[in-house]
Amino acid sequence: MADVPSYYPQGPQLPFGQAVALGLGAGAIGVAAMTASNKLEQLVTGRPNSYVPAHTTGNLFGISRGRTPDGLNHFHHWSMGLITAPVRAIMAYNGYTGPYASFIFMALRLTADEVLEYNNGTTPPPWTLPIMDQTVDLLHKFVFAFVSGYVCDRTIQGVRYFGRDY
């Protein structure tokens, strides 16, 4: 099916500040989707929880590794989602929309995590991790980026990915 030009954004549908605020909401929706995909994947694969996010946050704030790892995991995921998603909102505001923009945003989200994890001594460089760990991380960041991106594109630019309203 060919794209119809009228589906491309004609310009921002709202003020810049409102777009950034919508990015926060898109980030929350993206993190919720990522969390759900994570739990579904763990149910299918039998993989246990990873506490890399908790250890990263603990190292960053000087919190002992034994203290509330699940809470620190959630804090890490939610804060990273809320910090990065406004960037995707700014992309949408400026006309960078669609799956390609979400793919670029996924790289930003991965980079943000990897910089924190590596520079806090939590993990080695990502390309040295086992392939399964890399795959799982990419899968869940994909879910976050594409769900957040869809919400940003739809609410900020009115972009309809599938050619009609659902």
GROMACS .gro file of N, CA and C in nm:
model
  498
    1MET      N    1   0.084  -0.117   0.000
    1MET     CA    2   0.000   0.000   0.000
    1MET      C    3   0.090   0.124   0.000
    2ALA      N    4   0.069   0.213  -0.093
    2ALA     CA    5   0.149   0.334  -0.103
    2ALA      C    6   0.104   0.437   0.000
    3ASP      N    7   0.200   0.515   0.047
    3ASP     CA    8   0.167   0.624   0.139
    3ASP      C    9   0.091   0.732   0.063
    4VAL      N   10  -0.003   0.790   0.129
    4VAL     CA   11  -0.079   0.900   0.072
    4VAL      C   12  -0.023   1.029   0.130
    5PRO      N   13   0.016   1.125   0.047
    5PRO     CA   14   0.081   1.246   0.098
    5PRO      C   15   0.004   1.318   0.209
    6SER      N   16  -0.127   1.311   0.209
    6SER     CA   17  -0.204   1.384   0.311
    6SER      C   18  -0.182   1.328   0.450
    7TYR      N   19  -0.123   1.210   0.461
    7TYR     CA   20  -0.097   1.151   0.592
    7TYR      C   21   0.030   1.206   0.657
    8TYR      N   22   0.111   1.277   0.580
    8TYR     CA   23   0.233   1.333   0.636
    8TYR      C   24   0.199   1.457   0.717
    9PRO      N   25   0.276   1.486   0.820
    9PRO     CA   26   0.245   1.602   0.904
    9PRO      C   27   0.252   1.733   0.827
   10GLN      N   28   0.158   1.819   0.853
   10GLN     CA   29   0.155   1.950   0.789
   10GLN      C   30   0.221   2.054   0.878
   11GLY      N   31   0.253   2.020   0.999
   11GLY     CA   32   0.313   2.112   1.095
   11GLY      C   33   0.261   2.078   1.234
   12PRO      N   34   0.326   2.131   1.335
   12PRO     CA   35   0.283   2.100   1.472
   12PRO      C   36   0.137   2.136   1.494
   13GLN      N   37   0.069   2.051   1.566
   13GLN     CA   38  -0.073   2.071   1.593
   13GLN      C   39  -0.097   2.144   1.726
   14LEU      N   40   0.012   2.178   1.797
   14LEU     CA   41  -0.001   2.238   1.930
   14LEU      C   42   0.126   2.311   1.967
   15PRO      N   43   0.125   2.389   2.075
   15PRO     CA   44   0.245   2.463   2.116
   15PRO      C   45   0.360   2.371   2.160
   16PHE      N   46   0.482   2.423   2.150
   16PHE     CA   47   0.602   2.345   2.182
   16PHE      C   48   0.598   2.288   2.324
   17GLY      N   49   0.567   2.370   2.422
   17GLY     CA   50   0.564   2.323   2.562
   17GLY      C   51   0.464   2.211   2.583
   18GLN      N   52   0.352   2.220   2.517
   18GLN     CA   53   0.252   2.114   2.527
   18GLN      C   54   0.304   1.986   2.462
   19ALA      N   55   0.377   2.001   2.352
   19ALA     CA   56   0.435   1.884   2.286
   19ALA      C   57   0.534   1.813   2.379
   20VAL      N   58   0.618   1.890   2.448
   20VAL     CA   59   0.714   1.831   2.541
   20VAL      C   60   0.640   1.761   2.655
   21ALA      N   61   0.534   1.823   2.706
   21ALA     CA   62   0.454   1.760   2.812
   21ALA      C   63   0.392   1.630   2.763
   22LEU      N   64   0.344   1.630   2.639
   22LEU     CA   65   0.290   1.506   2.583
   22LEU      C   66   0.399   1.401   2.570
   23GLY      N   67   0.522   1.444   2.548
   23GLY     CA   68   0.635   1.351   2.544
   23GLY      C   69   0.652   1.278   2.676
   24LEU      N   70   0.629   1.349   2.787
   24LEU     CA   71   0.634   1.283   2.919
   24LEU      C   72   0.529   1.174   2.928
   25GLY      N   73   0.408   1.205   2.884
   25GLY     CA   74   0.301   1.105   2.885
   25GLY      C   75   0.332   0.989   2.792
   26ALA      N   76   0.387   1.020   2.674
   26ALA     CA   77   0.425   0.915   2.580
   26ALA      C   78   0.532   0.826   2.641
   27GLY      N   79   0.624   0.886   2.716
   27GLY     CA   80   0.728   0.808   2.783
   27GLY      C   81   0.668   0.714   2.885
   28ALA      N   82   0.570   0.761   2.960
   28ALA     CA   83   0.504   0.676   3.060
   28ALA      C   84   0.433   0.559   2.992
   29ILE      N   85   0.365   0.587   2.882
   29ILE     CA   86   0.296   0.480   2.808
   29ILE      C   87   0.398   0.383   2.750
   30GLY      N   88   0.509   0.436   2.698
   30GLY     CA   89   0.615   0.351   2.643
   30GLY      C   90   0.678   0.262   2.749
   31VAL      N   91   0.702   0.317   2.869
   31VAL     CA   92   0.760   0.235   2.976
   31VAL      C   93   0.662   0.127   3.020
   32ALA      N   94   0.534   0.161   3.027
   32ALA     CA   95   0.434   0.060   3.064
   32ALA      C   96   0.432  -0.053   2.960
   33ALA      N   97   0.440  -0.018   2.832
   33ALA     CA   98   0.443  -0.120   2.726
   33ALA      C   99   0.571  -0.202   2.735
   34MET      N  100   0.684  -0.136   2.762
   34MET     CA  101   0.812  -0.207   2.774
   34MET      C  102   0.808  -0.303   2.892
   35THR      N  103   0.751  -0.260   3.003
   35THR     CA  104   0.740  -0.346   3.121
   35THR      C  105   0.654  -0.467   3.091
   36ALA      N  106   0.542  -0.445   3.022
   36ALA     CA  107   0.455  -0.556   2.986
   36ALA      C  108   0.526  -0.653   2.891
   37SER      N  109   0.599  -0.599   2.793
   37SER     CA  110   0.670  -0.688   2.699
   37SER      C  111   0.779  -0.766   2.772
   38ASN      N  112   0.842  -0.701   2.871
   38ASN     CA  113   0.945  -0.767   2.949
   38ASN      C  114   0.887  -0.885   3.026
   39LYS      N  115   0.775  -0.863   3.092
   39LYS     CA  116   0.713  -0.971   3.171
   39LYS      C  117   0.663  -1.083   3.081
   40LEU      N  118   0.609  -1.049   2.965
   40LEU     CA  119   0.565  -1.153   2.870
   40LEU      C  120   0.685  -1.233   2.820
   41GLU      N  121   0.792  -1.164   2.784
   41GLU     CA  122   0.914  -1.233   2.738
   41GLU      C  123   0.968  -1.325   2.847
   42GLN      N  124   0.970  -1.279   2.973
   42GLN     CA  125   1.020  -1.362   3.083
   42GLN      C  126   0.931  -1.485   3.103
   43LEU      N  127   0.802  -1.468   3.084
   43LEU     CA  128   0.710  -1.581   3.097
   43LEU      C  129   0.739  -1.686   2.990
   44VAL      N  130   0.769  -1.640   2.869
   44VAL     CA  131   0.797  -1.732   2.758
   44VAL      C  132   0.936  -1.795   2.770
   45THR      N  133   1.037  -1.715   2.804
   45THR     CA  134   1.175  -1.764   2.803
   45THR      C  135   1.221  -1.821   2.937
   46GLY      N  136   1.151  -1.785   3.045
   46GLY     CA  137   1.194  -1.828   3.178
   46GLY      C  138   1.312  -1.748   3.231
   47ARG      N  139   1.345  -1.639   3.164
   47ARG     CA  140   1.458  -1.555   3.207
   47ARG      C  141   1.420  -1.483   3.337
   48PRO      N  142   1.510  -1.483   3.436
   48PRO     CA  143   1.482  -1.411   3.561
   48PRO      C  144   1.496  -1.260   3.542
   49ASN      N  145   1.450  -1.185   3.641
   49ASN     CA  146   1.468  -1.040   3.638
   49ASN      C  147   1.615  -1.005   3.627
   50SER      N  148   1.644  -0.901   3.553
   50SER     CA  149   1.779  -0.844   3.548
   50SER      C  150   1.783  -0.728   3.646
   51TYR      N  151   1.887  -0.722   3.725
   51TYR     CA  152   1.900  -0.611   3.818
   51TYR      C  153   2.008  -0.512   3.775
   52VAL      N  154   2.044  -0.516   3.647
   52VAL     CA  155   2.140  -0.418   3.595
   52VAL      C  156   2.087  -0.276   3.612
   53PRO      N  157   1.958  -0.249   3.579
   53PRO     CA  158   1.908  -0.112   3.601
   53PRO      C  159   1.916  -0.071   3.749
   54ALA      N  160   1.883  -0.162   3.840
   54ALA     CA  161   1.890  -0.131   3.983
   54ALA      C  162   2.033  -0.104   4.026
   55HIS      N  163   2.125  -0.186   3.979
   55HIS     CA  164   2.266  -0.167   4.015
   55HIS      C  165   2.320  -0.035   3.958
   56THR      N  166   2.276  -0.001   3.837
   56THR     CA  167   2.319   0.125   3.776
   56THR      C  168   2.271   0.243   3.860
   57THR      N  169   2.143   0.241   3.894
   57THR     CA  170   2.086   0.350   3.975
   57THR      C  171   2.151   0.353   4.113
   58GLY      N  172   2.170   0.236   4.171
   58GLY     CA  173   2.236   0.229   4.302
   58GLY      C  174   2.377   0.286   4.297
   59ASN      N  175   2.453   0.249   4.195
   59ASN     CA  176   2.589   0.303   4.180
   59ASN      C  177   2.586   0.454   4.160
   60LEU      N  178   2.490   0.501   4.083
   60LEU     CA  179   2.480   0.643   4.052
   60LEU      C  180   2.451   0.726   4.178
   61PHE      N  181   2.365   0.672   4.265
   61PHE     CA  182   2.324   0.746   4.385
   61PHE      C  183   2.388   0.696   4.514
   62GLY      N  184   2.480   0.600   4.502
   62GLY     CA  185   2.549   0.548   4.620
   62GLY      C  186   2.460   0.466   4.712
   63ILE      N  187   2.368   0.391   4.652
   63ILE     CA  188   2.276   0.307   4.729
   63ILE      C  189   2.327   0.163   4.725
   64SER      N  190   2.326   0.097   4.838
   64SER     CA  191   2.374  -0.041   4.849
   64SER      C  192   2.294  -0.132   4.756
   65ARG      N  193   2.363  -0.230   4.696
   65ARG     CA  194   2.298  -0.323   4.603
   65ARG      C  195   2.189  -0.408   4.667
   66GLY      N  196   2.196  -0.429   4.796
   66GLY     CA  197   2.097  -0.514   4.862
   66GLY      C  198   1.966  -0.445   4.891
   67ARG      N  199   1.960  -0.314   4.871
   67ARG     CA  200   1.840  -0.238   4.908
   67ARG      C  201   1.744  -0.224   4.792
   68THR      N  202   1.624  -0.273   4.809
   68THR     CA  203   1.512  -0.259   4.716
   68THR      C  204   1.549  -0.267   4.568
   69PRO      N  205   1.600  -0.380   4.521
   69PRO     CA  206   1.638  -0.387   4.380
   69PRO      C  207   1.519  -0.372   4.285
   70ASP      N  208   1.402  -0.424   4.321
   70ASP     CA  209   1.286  -0.408   4.232
   70ASP      C  210   1.245  -0.262   4.222
   71GLY      N  211   1.246  -0.192   4.336
   71GLY     CA  212   1.212  -0.051   4.335
   71GLY      C  213   1.311   0.032   4.254
   72LEU      N  214   1.440   0.001   4.268
   72LEU     CA  215   1.541   0.073   4.189
   72LEU      C  216   1.528   0.040   4.040
   73ASN      N  217   1.493  -0.085   4.008
   73ASN     CA  218   1.468  -0.119   3.867
   73ASN      C  219   1.358  -0.031   3.809
   74HIS      N  220   1.246  -0.024   3.881
   74HIS     CA  221   1.133   0.057   3.834
   74HIS      C  222   1.172   0.205   3.826
   75PHE      N  223   1.241   0.253   3.928
   75PHE     CA  224   1.285   0.393   3.925
   75PHE      C  225   1.370   0.420   3.802
   76HIS      N  226   1.464   0.330   3.773
   76HIS     CA  227   1.551   0.347   3.657
   76HIS      C  228   1.471   0.351   3.527
   77HIS      N  229   1.385   0.251   3.506
   77HIS     CA  230   1.308   0.244   3.381
   77HIS      C  231   1.217   0.365   3.364
   78TRP      N  232   1.144   0.401   3.470
   78TRP     CA  233   1.051   0.512   3.459
   78TRP      C  234   1.124   0.644   3.441
   79SER      N  235   1.232   0.665   3.513
   79SER     CA  236   1.303   0.792   3.498
   79SER      C  237   1.369   0.802   3.361
   80MET      N  238   1.428   0.694   3.312
   80MET     CA  239   1.489   0.699   3.179
   80MET      C  240   1.383   0.722   3.071
   81GLY      N  241   1.267   0.660   3.087
   81GLY     CA  242   1.158   0.682   2.990
   81GLY      C  243   1.109   0.825   2.991
   82LEU      N  244   1.094   0.880   3.111
   82LEU     CA  245   1.044   1.018   3.122
   82LEU      C  246   1.149   1.121   3.082
   83ILE      N  247   1.275   1.086   3.096
   83ILE     CA  248   1.382   1.179   3.056
   83ILE      C  249   1.400   1.178   2.904
   84THR      N  250   1.393   1.061   2.843
   84THR     CA  251   1.423   1.053   2.699
   84THR      C  252   1.304   1.079   2.607
   85ALA      N  253   1.184   1.044   2.648
   85ALA     CA  254   1.069   1.056   2.557
   85ALA      C  255   1.040   1.200   2.512
   86PRO      N  256   1.065   1.301   2.594
   86PRO     CA  257   1.045   1.436   2.540
   86PRO      C  258   1.132   1.467   2.417
   87VAL      N  259   1.246   1.398   2.404
   87VAL     CA  260   1.326   1.415   2.282
   87VAL      C  261   1.248   1.365   2.162
   88ARG      N  262   1.179   1.252   2.179
   88ARG     CA  263   1.096   1.200   2.068
   88ARG      C  264   0.981   1.296   2.038
   89ALA      N  265   0.928   1.360   2.142
   89ALA     CA  266   0.823   1.459   2.121
   89ALA      C  267   0.876   1.578   2.040
   90ILE      N  268   0.997   1.621   2.070
   90ILE     CA  269   1.058   1.732   1.995
   90ILE      C  270   1.082   1.690   1.851
   91MET      N  271   1.120   1.563   1.831
   91MET     CA  272   1.136   1.513   1.694
   91MET      C  273   1.003   1.522   1.620
   92ALA      N  274   0.895   1.475   1.683
   92ALA     CA  275   0.763   1.479   1.619
   92ALA      C  276   0.721   1.624   1.593
   93TYR      N  277   0.745   1.710   1.689
   93TYR     CA  278   0.708   1.851   1.675
   93TYR      C  279   0.773   1.912   1.551
   94ASN      N  280   0.896   1.870   1.522
   94ASN     CA  281   0.970   1.922   1.408
   94ASN      C  282   0.951   1.842   1.280
   95GLY      N  283   0.857   1.748   1.282
   95GLY     CA  284   0.823   1.674   1.160
   95GLY      C  285   0.896   1.543   1.141
   96TYR      N  286   0.980   1.503   1.235
   96TYR     CA  287   1.048   1.373   1.226
   96TYR      C  288   0.955   1.269   1.287
   97THR      N  289   0.878   1.204   1.202
   97THR     CA  290   0.776   1.111   1.249
   97THR      C  291   0.790   0.975   1.183
   98GLY      N  292   0.711   0.883   1.230
   98GLY     CA  293   0.705   0.751   1.169
   98GLY      C  294   0.804   0.652   1.227
   99PRO      N  295   0.801   0.531   1.173
   99PRO     CA  296   0.888   0.425   1.224
   99PRO      C  297   1.036   0.457   1.214
  100TYR      N  298   1.077   0.528   1.110
  100TYR     CA  299   1.219   0.562   1.096
  100TYR      C  300   1.263   0.652   1.211
  101ALA      N  301   1.181   0.750   1.245
  101ALA     CA  302   1.213   0.840   1.357
  101ALA      C  303   1.217   0.761   1.488
  102SER      N  304   1.127   0.666   1.503
  102SER     CA  305   1.127   0.583   1.624
  102SER      C  306   1.251   0.495   1.632
  103PHE      N  307   1.297   0.448   1.517
  103PHE     CA  308   1.419   0.368   1.514
  103PHE      C  309   1.539   0.452   1.558
  104ILE      N  310   1.547   0.576   1.509
  104ILE     CA  311   1.654   0.666   1.551
  104ILE      C  312   1.643   0.692   1.701
  105PHE      N  313   1.522   0.712   1.750
  105PHE     CA  314   1.499   0.737   1.892
  105PHE      C  315   1.539   0.616   1.975
  106MET      N  316   1.518   0.496   1.923
  106MET     CA  317   1.559   0.375   1.994
  106MET      C  318   1.710   0.377   2.020
  107ALA      N  319   1.785   0.423   1.922
  107ALA     CA  320   1.931   0.433   1.940
  107ALA      C  321   1.965   0.532   2.052
  108LEU      N  322   1.891   0.640   2.060
  108LEU     CA  323   1.914   0.737   2.168
  108LEU      C  324   1.883   0.674   2.304
  109ARG      N  325   1.774   0.602   2.311
  109ARG     CA  326   1.735   0.539   2.438
  109ARG      C  327   1.837   0.435   2.481
  110LEU      N  328   1.883   0.355   2.387
  110LEU     CA  329   1.988   0.256   2.416
  110LEU      C  330   2.117   0.324   2.461
  111THR      N  331   2.154   0.430   2.392
  111THR     CA  332   2.277   0.502   2.426
  111THR      C  333   2.269   0.559   2.566
  112ALA      N  334   2.156   0.616   2.601
  112ALA     CA  335   2.140   0.673   2.736
  112ALA      C  336   2.161   0.566   2.842
  113ASP      N  337   2.100   0.448   2.822
  113ASP     CA  338   2.118   0.338   2.917
  113ASP      C  339   2.263   0.291   2.923
  114GLU      N  340   2.321   0.269   2.806
  114GLU     CA  341   2.455   0.212   2.801
  114GLU      C  342   2.559   0.307   2.860
  115VAL      N  343   2.544   0.436   2.837
  115VAL     CA  344   2.638   0.533   2.895
  115VAL      C  345   2.631   0.526   3.047
  116LEU      N  346   2.510   0.525   3.101
  116LEU     CA  347   2.497   0.516   3.247
  116LEU      C  348   2.551   0.384   3.301
  117GLU      N  349   2.515   0.273   3.236
  117GLU     CA  350   2.556   0.141   3.286
  117GLU      C  351   2.707   0.124   3.280
  118TYR      N  352   2.766   0.159   3.168
  118TYR     CA  353   2.910   0.140   3.151
  118TYR      C  354   2.989   0.235   3.239
  119ASN      N  355   2.950   0.362   3.241
  119ASN     CA  356   3.025   0.462   3.317
  119ASN      C  357   3.007   0.450   3.468
  120ASN      N  358   2.908   0.374   3.512
  120ASN     CA  359   2.892   0.348   3.656
  120ASN      C  360   2.948   0.213   3.695
  121GLY      N  361   3.016   0.146   3.602
  121GLY     CA  362   3.080   0.019   3.633
  121GLY      C  363   2.984  -0.097   3.650
  122THR      N  364   2.863  -0.083   3.594
  122THR     CA  365   2.763  -0.189   3.610
  122THR      C  366   2.780  -0.300   3.507
  123THR      N  367   2.812  -0.263   3.384
  123THR     CA  368   2.825  -0.362   3.276
  123THR      C  369   2.947  -0.331   3.190
  124PRO      N  370   2.994  -0.432   3.119
  124PRO     CA  371   3.098  -0.407   3.019
  124PRO      C  372   3.033  -0.344   2.895
  125PRO      N  373   3.110  -0.308   2.794
  125PRO     CA  374   3.049  -0.254   2.671
  125PRO      C  375   2.943  -0.351   2.617
  126PRO      N  376   2.833  -0.298   2.563
  126PRO     CA  377   2.720  -0.384   2.524
  126PRO      C  378   2.754  -0.490   2.420
  127TRP      N  379   2.847  -0.462   2.331
  127TRP     CA  380   2.880  -0.560   2.227
  127TRP      C  381   2.956  -0.679   2.283
  128THR      N  382   3.001  -0.672   2.408
  128THR     CA  383   3.070  -0.786   2.470
  128THR      C  384   2.975  -0.873   2.551
  129LEU      N  385   2.850  -0.831   2.564
  129LEU     CA  386   2.751  -0.908   2.640
  129LEU      C  387   2.706  -1.029   2.559
  130PRO      N  388   2.652  -1.132   2.626
  130PRO     CA  389   2.597  -1.247   2.552
  130PRO      C  390   2.488  -1.202   2.453
  131ILE      N  391   2.480  -1.272   2.342
  131ILE     CA  392   2.384  -1.237   2.236
  131ILE      C  393   2.241  -1.232   2.290
  132MET      N  394   2.203  -1.325   2.379
  132MET     CA  395   2.068  -1.326   2.435
  132MET      C  396   2.042  -1.197   2.512
  133ASP      N  397   2.137  -1.150   2.590
  133ASP     CA  398   2.121  -1.025   2.665
  133ASP      C  399   2.105  -0.906   2.570
  134GLN      N  400   2.185  -0.905   2.465
  134GLN     CA  401   2.174  -0.796   2.367
  134GLN      C  402   2.037  -0.798   2.299
  135THR      N  403   1.993  -0.917   2.263
  135THR     CA  404   1.864  -0.932   2.193
  135THR      C  405   1.749  -0.887   2.281
  136VAL      N  406   1.750  -0.928   2.406
  136VAL     CA  407   1.644  -0.891   2.500
  136VAL      C  408   1.642  -0.740   2.519
  137ASP      N  409   1.758  -0.680   2.536
  137ASP     CA  410   1.764  -0.535   2.556
  137ASP      C  411   1.711  -0.461   2.433
  138LEU      N  412   1.753  -0.504   2.315
  138LEU     CA  413   1.705  -0.441   2.192
  138LEU      C  414   1.553  -0.457   2.176
  139LEU      N  415   1.502  -0.575   2.206
  139LEU     CA  416   1.359  -0.600   2.194
  139LEU      C  417   1.278  -0.503   2.280
  140HIS      N  418   1.316  -0.490   2.405
  140HIS     CA  419   1.237  -0.408   2.496
  140HIS      C  420   1.255  -0.259   2.469
  141LYS      N  421   1.374  -0.216   2.425
  141LYS     CA  422   1.393  -0.076   2.388
  141LYS      C  423   1.318  -0.045   2.259
  142PHE      N  424   1.305  -0.145   2.171
  142PHE     CA  425   1.224  -0.130   2.050
  142PHE      C  426   1.079  -0.102   2.089
  143VAL      N  427   1.025  -0.180   2.180
  143VAL     CA  428   0.887  -0.162   2.223
  143VAL      C  429   0.870  -0.021   2.281
  144PHE      N  430   0.960   0.018   2.371
  144PHE     CA  431   0.952   0.151   2.431
  144PHE      C  432   0.954   0.260   2.323
  145ALA      N  433   1.052   0.253   2.234
  145ALA     CA  434   1.071   0.358   2.134
  145ALA      C  435   0.954   0.368   2.038
  146PHE      N  436   0.902   0.254   1.993
  146PHE     CA  437   0.796   0.259   1.893
  146PHE      C  438   0.661   0.295   1.954
  147VAL      N  439   0.634   0.252   2.076
  147VAL     CA  440   0.509   0.292   2.142
  147VAL      C  441   0.514   0.440   2.176
  148SER      N  442   0.624   0.485   2.235
  148SER     CA  443   0.639   0.628   2.266
  148SER      C  444   0.631   0.712   2.139
  149GLY      N  445   0.697   0.664   2.034
  149GLY     CA  446   0.696   0.736   1.906
  149GLY      C  447   0.558   0.746   1.846
  150TYR      N  448   0.484   0.636   1.851
  150TYR     CA  449   0.347   0.640   1.796
  150TYR      C  450   0.262   0.742   1.870
  151VAL      N  451   0.272   0.740   2.004
  151VAL     CA  452   0.192   0.833   2.084
  151VAL      C  453   0.233   0.978   2.052
  152CYS      N  454   0.362   1.004   2.042
  152CYS     CA  455   0.408   1.139   2.007
  152CYS      C  456   0.359   1.181   1.869
  153ASP      N  457   0.376   1.095   1.771
  153ASP     CA  458   0.336   1.128   1.634
  153ASP      C  459   0.186   1.155   1.624
  154ARG      N  460   0.109   1.073   1.691
  154ARG     CA  461  -0.038   1.085   1.684
  154ARG      C  462  -0.087   1.209   1.757
  155THR      N  463  -0.034   1.235   1.876
  155THR     CA  464  -0.085   1.346   1.956
  155THR      C  465  -0.026   1.481   1.916
  156ILE      N  466   0.096   1.484   1.866
  156ILE     CA  467   0.161   1.611   1.835
  156ILE      C  468   0.140   1.652   1.690
  157GLN      N  469   0.146   1.557   1.598
  157GLN     CA  470   0.133   1.589   1.457
  157GLN      C  471   0.004   1.537   1.394
  158GLY      N  472  -0.068   1.452   1.465
  158GLY     CA  473  -0.189   1.394   1.407
  158GLY      C  474  -0.162   1.289   1.302
  159VAL      N  475  -0.039   1.234   1.303
  159VAL     CA  476   0.000   1.135   1.202
  159VAL      C  477  -0.079   1.007   1.221
  160ARG      N  478  -0.131   0.958   1.111
  160ARG     CA  479  -0.205   0.832   1.112
  160ARG      C  480  -0.120   0.727   1.042
  161TYR      N  481  -0.064   0.635   1.120
  161TYR     CA  482   0.027   0.534   1.064
  161TYR      C  483  -0.041   0.443   0.963
  162PHE      N  484  -0.166   0.415   0.983
  162PHE     CA  485  -0.232   0.312   0.903
  162PHE      C  486  -0.336   0.370   0.808
  163GLY      N  487  -0.333   0.500   0.787
  163GLY     CA  488  -0.418   0.560   0.687
  163GLY      C  489  -0.561   0.586   0.730
  164ARG      N  490  -0.594   0.557   0.853
  164ARG     CA  491  -0.729   0.586   0.902
  164ARG      C  492  -0.726   0.596   1.053
  165ASP      N  493  -0.828   0.653   1.109
  165ASP     CA  494  -0.838   0.663   1.253
  165ASP      C  495  -0.885   0.532   1.311
  166TYR      N  496  -0.827   0.493   1.425
  166TYR     CA  497  -0.869   0.372   1.492
  166TYR      C  498  -0.922   0.406   1.627
   0.00000   0.00000   0.00000
